[in-house]
Short mmCIF file of C-alpha atoms and ligand atoms in Angstrom, two decimals:
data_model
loop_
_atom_site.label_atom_id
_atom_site.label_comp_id
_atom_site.label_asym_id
_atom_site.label_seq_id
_atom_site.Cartn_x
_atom_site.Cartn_y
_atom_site.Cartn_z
CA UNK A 1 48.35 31.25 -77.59
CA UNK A 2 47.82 27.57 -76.10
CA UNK A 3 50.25 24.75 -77.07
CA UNK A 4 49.74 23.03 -80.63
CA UNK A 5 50.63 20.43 -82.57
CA UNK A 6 54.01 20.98 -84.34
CA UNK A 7 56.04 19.43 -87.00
CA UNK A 8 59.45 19.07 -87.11
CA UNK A 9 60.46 17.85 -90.82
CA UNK A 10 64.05 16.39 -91.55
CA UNK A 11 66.08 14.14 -94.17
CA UNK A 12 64.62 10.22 -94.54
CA UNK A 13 66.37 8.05 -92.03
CA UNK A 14 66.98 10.53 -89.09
CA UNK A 15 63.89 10.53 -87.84
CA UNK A 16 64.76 8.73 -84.82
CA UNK A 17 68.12 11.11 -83.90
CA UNK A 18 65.43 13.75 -84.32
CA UNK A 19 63.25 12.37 -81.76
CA UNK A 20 65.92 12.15 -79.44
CA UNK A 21 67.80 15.09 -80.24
CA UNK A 22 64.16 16.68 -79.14
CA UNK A 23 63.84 15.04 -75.95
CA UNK A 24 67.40 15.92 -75.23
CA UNK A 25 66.51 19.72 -75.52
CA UNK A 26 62.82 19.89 -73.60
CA UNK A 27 62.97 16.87 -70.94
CA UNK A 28 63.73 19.41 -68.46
CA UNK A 29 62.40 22.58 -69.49
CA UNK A 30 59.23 21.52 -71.10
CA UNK A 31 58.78 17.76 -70.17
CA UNK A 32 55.24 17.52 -71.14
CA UNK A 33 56.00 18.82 -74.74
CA UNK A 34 58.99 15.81 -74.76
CA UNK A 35 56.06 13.42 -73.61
CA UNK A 36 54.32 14.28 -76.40
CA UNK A 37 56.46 13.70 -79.05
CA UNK A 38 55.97 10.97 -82.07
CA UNK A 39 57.46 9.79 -84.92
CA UNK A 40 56.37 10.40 -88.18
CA UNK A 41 57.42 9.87 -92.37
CA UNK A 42 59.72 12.57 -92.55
CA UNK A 43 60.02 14.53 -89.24
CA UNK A 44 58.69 14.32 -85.33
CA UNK A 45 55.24 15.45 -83.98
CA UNK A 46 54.74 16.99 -80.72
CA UNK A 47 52.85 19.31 -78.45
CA UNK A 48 54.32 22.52 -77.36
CA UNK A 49 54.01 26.34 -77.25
CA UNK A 50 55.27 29.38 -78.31
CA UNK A 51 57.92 29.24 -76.04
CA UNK A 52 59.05 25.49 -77.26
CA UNK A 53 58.88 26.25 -80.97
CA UNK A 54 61.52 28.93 -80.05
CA UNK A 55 63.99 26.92 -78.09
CA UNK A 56 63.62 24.42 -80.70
CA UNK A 57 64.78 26.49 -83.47
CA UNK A 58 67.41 27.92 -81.47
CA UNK A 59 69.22 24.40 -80.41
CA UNK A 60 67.56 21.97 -83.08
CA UNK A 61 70.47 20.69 -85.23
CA UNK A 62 68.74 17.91 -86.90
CA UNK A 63 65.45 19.43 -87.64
CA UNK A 64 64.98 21.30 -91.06
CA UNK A 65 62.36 23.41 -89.80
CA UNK A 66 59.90 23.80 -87.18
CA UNK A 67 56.47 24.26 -88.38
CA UNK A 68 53.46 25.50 -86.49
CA UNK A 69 50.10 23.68 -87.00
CA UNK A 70 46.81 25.85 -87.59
CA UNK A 71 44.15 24.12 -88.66
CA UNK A 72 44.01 20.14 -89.47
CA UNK A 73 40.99 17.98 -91.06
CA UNK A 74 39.63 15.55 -93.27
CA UNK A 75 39.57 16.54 -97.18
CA UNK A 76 38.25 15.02 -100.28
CA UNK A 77 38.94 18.27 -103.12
CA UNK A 78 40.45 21.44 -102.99
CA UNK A 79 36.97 22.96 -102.05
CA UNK A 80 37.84 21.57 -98.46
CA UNK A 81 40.95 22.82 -98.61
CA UNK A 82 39.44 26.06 -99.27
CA UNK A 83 37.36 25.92 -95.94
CA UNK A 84 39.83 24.36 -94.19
CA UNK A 85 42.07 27.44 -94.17
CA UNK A 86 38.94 29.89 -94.37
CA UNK A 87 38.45 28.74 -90.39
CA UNK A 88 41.99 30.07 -89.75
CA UNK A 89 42.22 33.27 -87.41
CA UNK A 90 44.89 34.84 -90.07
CA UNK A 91 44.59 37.99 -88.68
CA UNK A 92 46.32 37.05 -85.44
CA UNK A 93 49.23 35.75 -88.31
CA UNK A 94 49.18 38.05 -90.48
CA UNK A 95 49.35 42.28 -90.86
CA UNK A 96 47.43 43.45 -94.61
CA UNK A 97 51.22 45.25 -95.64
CA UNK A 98 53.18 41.51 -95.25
CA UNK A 99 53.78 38.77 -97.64
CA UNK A 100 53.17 35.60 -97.77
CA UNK A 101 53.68 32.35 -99.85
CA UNK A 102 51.89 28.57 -99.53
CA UNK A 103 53.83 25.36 -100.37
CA UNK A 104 52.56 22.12 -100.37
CA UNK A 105 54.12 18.68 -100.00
CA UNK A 106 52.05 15.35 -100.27
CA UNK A 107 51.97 11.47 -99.59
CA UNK A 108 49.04 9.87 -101.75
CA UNK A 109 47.49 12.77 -102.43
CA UNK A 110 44.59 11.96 -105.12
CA UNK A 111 44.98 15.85 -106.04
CA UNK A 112 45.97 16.31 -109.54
CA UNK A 113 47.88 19.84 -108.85
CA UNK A 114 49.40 20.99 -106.15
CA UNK A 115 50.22 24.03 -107.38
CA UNK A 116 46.22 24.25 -106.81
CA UNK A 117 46.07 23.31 -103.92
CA UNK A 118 48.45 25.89 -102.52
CA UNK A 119 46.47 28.60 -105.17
CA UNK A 120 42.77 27.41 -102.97
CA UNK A 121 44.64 27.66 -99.84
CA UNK A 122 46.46 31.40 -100.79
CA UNK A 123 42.77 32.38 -101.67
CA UNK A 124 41.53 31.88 -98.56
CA UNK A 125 43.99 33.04 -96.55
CA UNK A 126 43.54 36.75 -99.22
CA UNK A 127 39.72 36.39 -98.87
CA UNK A 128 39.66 35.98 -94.85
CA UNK A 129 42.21 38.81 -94.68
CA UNK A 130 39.89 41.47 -97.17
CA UNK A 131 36.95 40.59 -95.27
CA UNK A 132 38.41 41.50 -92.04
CA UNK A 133 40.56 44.77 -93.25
CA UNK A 134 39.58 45.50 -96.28
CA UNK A 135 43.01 44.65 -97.72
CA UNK A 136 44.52 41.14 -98.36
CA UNK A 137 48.32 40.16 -98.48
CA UNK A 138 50.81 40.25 -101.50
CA UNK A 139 52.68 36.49 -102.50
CA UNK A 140 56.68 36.98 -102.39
CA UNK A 141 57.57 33.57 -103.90
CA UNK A 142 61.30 34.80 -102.31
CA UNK A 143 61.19 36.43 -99.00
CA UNK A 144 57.89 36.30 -97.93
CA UNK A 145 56.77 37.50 -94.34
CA UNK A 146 54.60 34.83 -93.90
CA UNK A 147 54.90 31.14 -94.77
CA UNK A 148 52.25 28.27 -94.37
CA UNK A 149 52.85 24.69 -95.78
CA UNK A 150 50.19 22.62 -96.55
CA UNK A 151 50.88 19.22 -96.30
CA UNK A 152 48.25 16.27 -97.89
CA UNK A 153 48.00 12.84 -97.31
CA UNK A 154 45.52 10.60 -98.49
CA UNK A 155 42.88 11.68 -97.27
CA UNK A 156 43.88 14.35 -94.78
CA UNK A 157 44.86 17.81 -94.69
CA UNK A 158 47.23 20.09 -92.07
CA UNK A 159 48.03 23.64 -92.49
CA UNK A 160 51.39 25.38 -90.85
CA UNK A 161 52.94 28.09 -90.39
CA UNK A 162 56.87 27.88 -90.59
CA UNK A 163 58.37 29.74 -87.99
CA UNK A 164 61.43 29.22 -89.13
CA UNK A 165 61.90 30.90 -92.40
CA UNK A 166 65.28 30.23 -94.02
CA UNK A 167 66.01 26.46 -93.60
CA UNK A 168 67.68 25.08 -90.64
CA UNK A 169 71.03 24.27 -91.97
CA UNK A 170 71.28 27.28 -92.51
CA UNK A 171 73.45 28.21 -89.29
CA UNK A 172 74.42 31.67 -90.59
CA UNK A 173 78.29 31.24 -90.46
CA UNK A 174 78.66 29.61 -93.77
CA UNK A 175 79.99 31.70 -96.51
CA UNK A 176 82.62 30.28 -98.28
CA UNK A 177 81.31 26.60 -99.24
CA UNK A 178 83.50 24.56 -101.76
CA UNK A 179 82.52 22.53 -103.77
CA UNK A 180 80.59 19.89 -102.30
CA UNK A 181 79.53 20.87 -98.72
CA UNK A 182 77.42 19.13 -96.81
CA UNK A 183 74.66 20.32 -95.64
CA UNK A 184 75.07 20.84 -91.83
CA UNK A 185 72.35 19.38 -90.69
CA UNK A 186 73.55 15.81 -92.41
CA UNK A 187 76.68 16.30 -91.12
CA UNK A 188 75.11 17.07 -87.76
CA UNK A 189 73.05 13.96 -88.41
CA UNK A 190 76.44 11.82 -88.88
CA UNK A 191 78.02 12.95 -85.52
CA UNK A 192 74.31 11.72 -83.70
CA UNK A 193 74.50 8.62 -85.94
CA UNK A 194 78.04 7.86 -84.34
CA UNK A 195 77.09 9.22 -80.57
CA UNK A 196 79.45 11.49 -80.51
CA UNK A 197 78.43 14.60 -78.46
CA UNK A 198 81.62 15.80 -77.79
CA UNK A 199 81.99 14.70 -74.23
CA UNK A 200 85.34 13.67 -72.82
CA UNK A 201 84.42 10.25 -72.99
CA UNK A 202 83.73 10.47 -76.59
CA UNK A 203 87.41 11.65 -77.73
CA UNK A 204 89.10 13.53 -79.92
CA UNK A 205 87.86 13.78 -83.50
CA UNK A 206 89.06 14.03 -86.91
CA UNK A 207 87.65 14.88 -90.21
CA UNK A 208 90.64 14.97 -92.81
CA UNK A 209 88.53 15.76 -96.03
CA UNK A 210 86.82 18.79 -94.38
CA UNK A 211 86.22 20.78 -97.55
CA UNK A 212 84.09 23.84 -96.01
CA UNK A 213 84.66 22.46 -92.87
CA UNK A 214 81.21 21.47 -92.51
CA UNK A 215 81.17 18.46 -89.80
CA UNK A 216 84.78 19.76 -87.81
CA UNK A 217 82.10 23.04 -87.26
CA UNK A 218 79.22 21.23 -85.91
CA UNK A 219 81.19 19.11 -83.87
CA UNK A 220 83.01 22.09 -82.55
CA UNK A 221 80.29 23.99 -81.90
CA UNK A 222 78.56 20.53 -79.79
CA UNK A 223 81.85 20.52 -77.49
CA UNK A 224 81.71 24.01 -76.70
CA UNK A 225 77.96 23.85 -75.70
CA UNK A 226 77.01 26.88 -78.72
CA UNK A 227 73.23 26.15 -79.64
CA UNK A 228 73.20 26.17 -84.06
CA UNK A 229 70.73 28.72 -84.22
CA UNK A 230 72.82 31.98 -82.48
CA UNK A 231 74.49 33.28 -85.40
CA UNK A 232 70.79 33.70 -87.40
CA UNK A 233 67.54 35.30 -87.19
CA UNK A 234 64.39 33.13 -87.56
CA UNK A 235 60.61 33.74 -89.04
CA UNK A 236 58.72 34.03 -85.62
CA UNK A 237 60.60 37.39 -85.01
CA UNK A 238 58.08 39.23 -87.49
CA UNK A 239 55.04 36.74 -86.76
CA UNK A 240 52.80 38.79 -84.13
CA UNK A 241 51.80 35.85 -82.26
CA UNK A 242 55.67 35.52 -81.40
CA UNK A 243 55.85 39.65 -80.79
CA UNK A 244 54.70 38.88 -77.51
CA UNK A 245 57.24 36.56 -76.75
CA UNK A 246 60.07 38.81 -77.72
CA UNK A 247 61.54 38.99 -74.05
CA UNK A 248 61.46 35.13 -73.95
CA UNK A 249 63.33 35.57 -76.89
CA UNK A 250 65.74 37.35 -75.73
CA UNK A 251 66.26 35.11 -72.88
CA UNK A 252 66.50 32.04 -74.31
CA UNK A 253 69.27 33.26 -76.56
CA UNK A 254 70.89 34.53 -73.26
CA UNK A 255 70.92 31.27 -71.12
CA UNK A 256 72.03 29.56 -74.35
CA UNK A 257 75.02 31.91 -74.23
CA UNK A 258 75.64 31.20 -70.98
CA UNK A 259 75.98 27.60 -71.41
CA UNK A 260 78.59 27.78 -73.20
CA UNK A 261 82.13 26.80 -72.71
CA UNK A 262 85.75 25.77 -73.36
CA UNK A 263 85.86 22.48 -75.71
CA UNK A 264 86.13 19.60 -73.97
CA UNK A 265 87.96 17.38 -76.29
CA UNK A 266 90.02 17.68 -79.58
CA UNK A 267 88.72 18.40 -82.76
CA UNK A 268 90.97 17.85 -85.99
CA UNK A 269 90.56 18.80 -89.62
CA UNK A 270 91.93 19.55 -93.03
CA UNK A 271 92.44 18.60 -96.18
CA UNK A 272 94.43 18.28 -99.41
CA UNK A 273 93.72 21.98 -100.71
CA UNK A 274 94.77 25.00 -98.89
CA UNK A 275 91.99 26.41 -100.50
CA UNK A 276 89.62 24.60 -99.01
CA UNK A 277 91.14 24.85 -95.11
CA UNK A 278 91.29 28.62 -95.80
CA UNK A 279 87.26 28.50 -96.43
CA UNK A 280 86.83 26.37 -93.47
CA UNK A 281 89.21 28.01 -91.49
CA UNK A 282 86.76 31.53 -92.22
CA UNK A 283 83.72 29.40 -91.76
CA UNK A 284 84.90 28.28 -88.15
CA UNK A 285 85.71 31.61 -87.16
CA UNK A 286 82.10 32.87 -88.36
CA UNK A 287 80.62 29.77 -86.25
CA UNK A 288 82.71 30.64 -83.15
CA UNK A 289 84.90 27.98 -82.88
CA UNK A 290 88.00 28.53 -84.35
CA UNK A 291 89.85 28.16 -81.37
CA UNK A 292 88.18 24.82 -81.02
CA UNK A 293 89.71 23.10 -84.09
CA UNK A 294 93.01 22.57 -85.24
CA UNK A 295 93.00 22.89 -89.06
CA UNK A 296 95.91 21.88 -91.09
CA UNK A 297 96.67 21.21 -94.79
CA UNK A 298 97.39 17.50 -95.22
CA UNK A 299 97.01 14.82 -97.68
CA UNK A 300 94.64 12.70 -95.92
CA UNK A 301 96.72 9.51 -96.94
CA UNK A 302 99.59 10.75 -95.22
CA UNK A 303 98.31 12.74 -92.02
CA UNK A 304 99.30 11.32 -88.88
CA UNK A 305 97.00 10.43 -85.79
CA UNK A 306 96.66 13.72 -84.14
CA UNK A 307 95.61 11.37 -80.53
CA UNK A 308 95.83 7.75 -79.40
CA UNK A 309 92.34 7.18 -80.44
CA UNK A 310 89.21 8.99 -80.89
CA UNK A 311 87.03 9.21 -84.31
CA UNK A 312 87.66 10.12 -87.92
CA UNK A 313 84.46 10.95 -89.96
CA UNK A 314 83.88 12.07 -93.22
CA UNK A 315 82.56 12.04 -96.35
CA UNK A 316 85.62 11.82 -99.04
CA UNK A 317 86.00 12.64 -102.52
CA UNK A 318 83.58 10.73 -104.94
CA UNK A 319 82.88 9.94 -108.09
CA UNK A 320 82.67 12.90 -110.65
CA UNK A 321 81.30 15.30 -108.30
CA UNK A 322 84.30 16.13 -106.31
CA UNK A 323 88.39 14.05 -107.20
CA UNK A 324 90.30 12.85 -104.38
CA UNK A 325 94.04 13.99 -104.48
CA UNK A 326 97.03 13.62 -102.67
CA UNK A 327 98.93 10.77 -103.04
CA UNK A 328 97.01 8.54 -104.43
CA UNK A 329 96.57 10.44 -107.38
CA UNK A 330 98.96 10.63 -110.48
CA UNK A 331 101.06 13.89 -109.95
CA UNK A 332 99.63 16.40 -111.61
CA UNK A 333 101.44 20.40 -112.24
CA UNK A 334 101.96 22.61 -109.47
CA UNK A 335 99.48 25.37 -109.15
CA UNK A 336 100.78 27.84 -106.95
CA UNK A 337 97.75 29.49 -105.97
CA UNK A 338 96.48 26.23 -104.39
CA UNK A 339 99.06 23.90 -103.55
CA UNK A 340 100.43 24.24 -100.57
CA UNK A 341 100.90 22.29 -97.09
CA UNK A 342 102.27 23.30 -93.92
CA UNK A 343 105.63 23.56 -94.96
CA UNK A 344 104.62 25.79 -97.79
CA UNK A 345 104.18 25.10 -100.87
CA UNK A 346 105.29 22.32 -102.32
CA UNK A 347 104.30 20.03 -105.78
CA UNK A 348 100.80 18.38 -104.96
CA UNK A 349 101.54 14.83 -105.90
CA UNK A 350 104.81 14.51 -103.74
CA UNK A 351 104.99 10.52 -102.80
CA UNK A 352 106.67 9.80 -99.57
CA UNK A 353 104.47 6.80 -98.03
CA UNK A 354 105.59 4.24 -100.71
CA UNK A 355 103.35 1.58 -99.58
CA UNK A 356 100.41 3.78 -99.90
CA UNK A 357 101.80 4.48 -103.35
CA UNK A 358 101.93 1.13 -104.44
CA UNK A 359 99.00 0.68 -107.48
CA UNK A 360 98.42 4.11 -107.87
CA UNK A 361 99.44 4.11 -111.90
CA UNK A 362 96.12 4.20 -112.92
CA UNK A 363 95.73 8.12 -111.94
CA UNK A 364 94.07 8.24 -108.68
CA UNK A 365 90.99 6.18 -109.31
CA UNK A 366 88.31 6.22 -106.63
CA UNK A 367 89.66 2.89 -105.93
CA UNK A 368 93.15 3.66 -105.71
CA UNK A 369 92.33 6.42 -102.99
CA UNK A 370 90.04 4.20 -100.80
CA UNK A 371 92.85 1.56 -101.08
CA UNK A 372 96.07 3.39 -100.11
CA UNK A 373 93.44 5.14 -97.13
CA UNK A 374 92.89 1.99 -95.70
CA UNK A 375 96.44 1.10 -95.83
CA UNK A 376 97.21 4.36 -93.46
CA UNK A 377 94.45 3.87 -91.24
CA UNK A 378 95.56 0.14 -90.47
CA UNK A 379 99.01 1.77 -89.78
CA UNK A 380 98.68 4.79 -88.22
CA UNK A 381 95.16 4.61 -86.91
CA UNK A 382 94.94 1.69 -85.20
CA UNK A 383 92.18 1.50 -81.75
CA UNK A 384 90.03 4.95 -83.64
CA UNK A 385 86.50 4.21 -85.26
CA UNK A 386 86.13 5.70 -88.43
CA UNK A 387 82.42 7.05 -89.73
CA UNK A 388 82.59 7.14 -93.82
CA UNK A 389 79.82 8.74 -95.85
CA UNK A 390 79.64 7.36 -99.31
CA UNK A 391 77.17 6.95 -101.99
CA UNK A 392 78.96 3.59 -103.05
CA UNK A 393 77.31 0.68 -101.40
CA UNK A 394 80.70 -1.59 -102.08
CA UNK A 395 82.90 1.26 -100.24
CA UNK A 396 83.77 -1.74 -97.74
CA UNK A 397 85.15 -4.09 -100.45
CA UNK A 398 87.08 -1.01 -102.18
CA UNK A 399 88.66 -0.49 -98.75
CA UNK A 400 89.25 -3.56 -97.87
CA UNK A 401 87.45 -3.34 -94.67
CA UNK A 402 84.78 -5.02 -93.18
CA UNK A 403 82.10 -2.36 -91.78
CA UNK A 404 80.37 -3.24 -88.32
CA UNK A 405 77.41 -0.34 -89.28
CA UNK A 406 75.63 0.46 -92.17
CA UNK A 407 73.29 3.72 -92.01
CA UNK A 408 71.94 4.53 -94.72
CA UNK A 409 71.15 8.28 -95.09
CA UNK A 410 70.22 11.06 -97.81
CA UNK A 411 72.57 13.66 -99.18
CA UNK A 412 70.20 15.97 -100.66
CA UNK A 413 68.73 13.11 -103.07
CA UNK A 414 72.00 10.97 -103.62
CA UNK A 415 71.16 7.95 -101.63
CA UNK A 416 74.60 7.23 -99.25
CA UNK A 417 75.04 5.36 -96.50
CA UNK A 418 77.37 5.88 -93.56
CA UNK A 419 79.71 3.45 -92.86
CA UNK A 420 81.10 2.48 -89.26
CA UNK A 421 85.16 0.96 -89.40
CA UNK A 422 86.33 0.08 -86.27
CA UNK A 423 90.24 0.12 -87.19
CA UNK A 424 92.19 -2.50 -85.09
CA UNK A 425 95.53 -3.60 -85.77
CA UNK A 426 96.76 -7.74 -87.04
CA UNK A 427 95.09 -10.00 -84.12
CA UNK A 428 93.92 -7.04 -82.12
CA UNK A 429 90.21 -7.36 -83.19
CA UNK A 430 87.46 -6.51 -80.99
CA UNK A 431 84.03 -7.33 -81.05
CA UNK A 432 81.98 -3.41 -81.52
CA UNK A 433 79.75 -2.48 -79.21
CA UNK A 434 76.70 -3.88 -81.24
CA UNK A 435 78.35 -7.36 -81.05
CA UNK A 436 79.75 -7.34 -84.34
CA UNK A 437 83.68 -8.24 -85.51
CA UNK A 438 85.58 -5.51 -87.40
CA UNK A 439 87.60 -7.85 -89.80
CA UNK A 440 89.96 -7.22 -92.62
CA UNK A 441 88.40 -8.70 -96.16
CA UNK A 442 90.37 -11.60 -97.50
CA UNK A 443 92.28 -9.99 -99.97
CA UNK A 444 93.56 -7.43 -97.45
CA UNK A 445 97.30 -6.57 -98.55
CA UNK A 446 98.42 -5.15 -95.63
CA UNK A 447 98.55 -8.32 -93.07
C1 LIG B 501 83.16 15.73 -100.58
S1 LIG B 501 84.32 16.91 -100.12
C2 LIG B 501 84.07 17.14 -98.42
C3 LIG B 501 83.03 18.20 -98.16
C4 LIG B 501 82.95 18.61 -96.72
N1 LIG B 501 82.42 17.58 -95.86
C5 LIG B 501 82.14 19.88 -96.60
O1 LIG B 501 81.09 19.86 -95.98
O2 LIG B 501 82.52 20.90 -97.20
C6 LIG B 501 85.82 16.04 -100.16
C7 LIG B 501 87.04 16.86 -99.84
O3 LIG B 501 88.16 15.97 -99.83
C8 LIG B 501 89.30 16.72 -100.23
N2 LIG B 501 90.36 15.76 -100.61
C9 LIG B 501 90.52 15.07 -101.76
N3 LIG B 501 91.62 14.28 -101.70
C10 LIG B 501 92.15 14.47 -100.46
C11 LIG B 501 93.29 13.95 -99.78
N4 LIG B 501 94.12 13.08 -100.37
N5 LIG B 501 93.54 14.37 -98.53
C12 LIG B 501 92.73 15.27 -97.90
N6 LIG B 501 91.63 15.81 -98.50
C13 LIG B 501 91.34 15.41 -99.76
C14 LIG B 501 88.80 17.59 -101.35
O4 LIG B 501 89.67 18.71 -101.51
C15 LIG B 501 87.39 17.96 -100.84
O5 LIG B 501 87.41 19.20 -100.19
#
């Protein structure tokens, strides 16, 4: 089958990590492909073959899914639609005993129902198949075989099929999950955003609200050289234009294998709830890295530096959805089952840094927590860069920092932004790398 135009969607905003996480992975192997490559709304455009589609499922962290384009056009009504999909070779896609399912997404469609649209295009796809073998493919809403996405613009039309099946994030370690994971294709997104890529020159990194575990796992897995997609099995494997490919299958997941190797820096997490480093701890040892991170139970606004420098990223307790604890929160009883810290278990709600303590009456506010985490940054963490993901725009003001980035980026359809600290202690201040001064808000308490 000869190269074709495909369509790598992903969350707004990372759109350009995409692009170069992309040429990252083909400039060598399939330069022309990387050539090709564009940015579009939502996701990257490019030229490549069977063979690329693959590799890019296998070592894509960023994408959501890679989608295969067969047929593109103008269109005015669904009758186009119709014929658009009618001039499809679906037998090549598709055997009469598999599944299939059609979703479509639009920008500006004039459509009324898209719901429609996807009916014209399944009838097509049903109608091609009967005439050519006298039987025509089931829907599975669920688990289909088969899945094309149609996606409309104004005033033009391109079919896919999705080679990759189950969404990207979807690494296939991930069982135990928390309560508010991240996706781990935002928090691979976050590590790109902060150019970390878990060289030696990038140090040592920390994530002390880890929850699941999510980000500590993706960076792990980007020191050790393991591709995302080796723990999971992908659509193409039952699509029969792929069939052929199934020895370039094979070795692509081989050489990625190969690659591998030792970490080459530190990676640090934990958090508050033994709970929740036991579920990470489990996740990391599905994803293969468990001897790449050093997990530990700590109150975030107590936890030492684990390194001279390096970076801390995260995205912390917020707002109803999730409470931060520790001690910045009013104690609260001891539950056995889930309190604990290294030293075993011990009352959650324990103060020992009293200037972290100081304001904390009101019963660990949001606030409160952001405070007394500044306050043990500017102590203990003094020459590290910290990466914050937060839905509140003022999280700068509430920390009492001033941020030298801004990214904005999605979680799911909360609108956050990520925010870049780089902590240096009293006069110390140096300019970031983009040219801007890290400085302490006026009403900083801890000069
Ligand atoms: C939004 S979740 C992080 C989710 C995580 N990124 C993931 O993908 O699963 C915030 C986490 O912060 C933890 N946490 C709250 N207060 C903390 C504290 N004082 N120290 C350390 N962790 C804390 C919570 O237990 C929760 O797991």
């Amino acid at each position: 089958m000869n190269p074709t135009p495909l369509f790598l969607p992903c969350a707004a905003g990372v759109e350009p990590l995409l692009a170069d996480e992309v040429r990252r992975i083909l400039s060598e192997v399939a330069p022309r492909a990387a050539e090709s490559l564009h940015l579009g709304r939502g996701g990257v455009r490019l030229v490549g073959s069977l063979n690329t589609a693959m590799r890019l499922n296998l070592e894509s962290r960023l994408a959501s899914r890679v989608l295969w384009q067969v047929a593109a056009g103008g269109y005015r009504d669904e009758r186009d639609l119709y014929d658009l999909a009618t001039g499809v070779d679906w037998p090549a896609w598709i055997m009469p005993h598999q599944t299939i399912r059609v979703d479509t997404t639009a920008t500006r469609s004039p459509l009324q129902s898209l719901h429609f649209a996807s009916l014209r295009i399944k009838d097509a796809v049903c109608d091609v198949m009967r005439a050519e073998n006298g039987q025509r493919p089931d829907v599975d809403p669920r688990h289909p075989h088969v899945a094309l996405v149609l996606h409309l613009t104004e005033d033009r039309a391109a079919l896919y099929v999705d080679t990759s099946g189950e969404a990207l994030f979807k690494r296939g370690w991930r069982e135990a999950k928390g309560e508010a994971p991240l996706k781990e294709t935002l928090a691979a997104a976050m590590l790109a955003a902060a150019g970390w890529q878990g060289r030696e020159e990038d140090g040592p990194l920390l994530d002390p609200c880890c929850g699941a575990g999510t980000i500590a796992i993706e960076a792990a897995q980007i020191t050790c050289g393991i591709a995302p997609g080796l723990n999971r099995s992908f659509a193409f494997e039952k699509l029969a234009p792929f069939r052929a490919e199934a020895v370039a299958w094979q070795q692509l997941k081989a050489e990625a294998r190969e690659r591998q190797h030792a970490p080459r820096v530190g990676v640090y997490a934990g958090d508050v709830s033994f709970r929740m480093t036991d579920f990470a701890t489990r996740n990391a040892e599905r994803a293969g890295v468990a001897h790449a991170i050093e997990f530990k139970t700590a109150d975030a606004l107590q936890r030492p530096a684990p390194a001279e420098h390096g970076i801390l990223i995260l995205n912390p307790p917020y707002g109803e959805r999730i409470d931060a604890k520790g001690t910045g929160s009013a104690p609260r009883t001891y539950d056995p089952e889930h309190d604990f810290d290294d030293e075993g278990p011990a009352p959650r709600g324990a103060r020992s840094d009293a200037g972290a303590r100081e304001g904390f009456e009101d019963g660990g506010s949001p606030t409160a927590f952001f405070n007394a985490l500044s306050a043990h940054w500017k102590r203990q963490y003094s020459g590290w860069t910290a990466w914050v993901l937060s839905p509140d725009a003022k999280l700068p003001q509430a920390m009492r920092l001033k941020e030298s980035r801004r990214i904005p980026m999605f979680n799911g359809s909360i609108d956050c932004r990520l925010f870049r600290f780089d902590l240096v202690a009293g006069s110390n201040r140096k300019p970031a790398e983009d040219g801007s001064v890290a400085r302490r808000g006026d009403e900083d308490t801890d000069r």
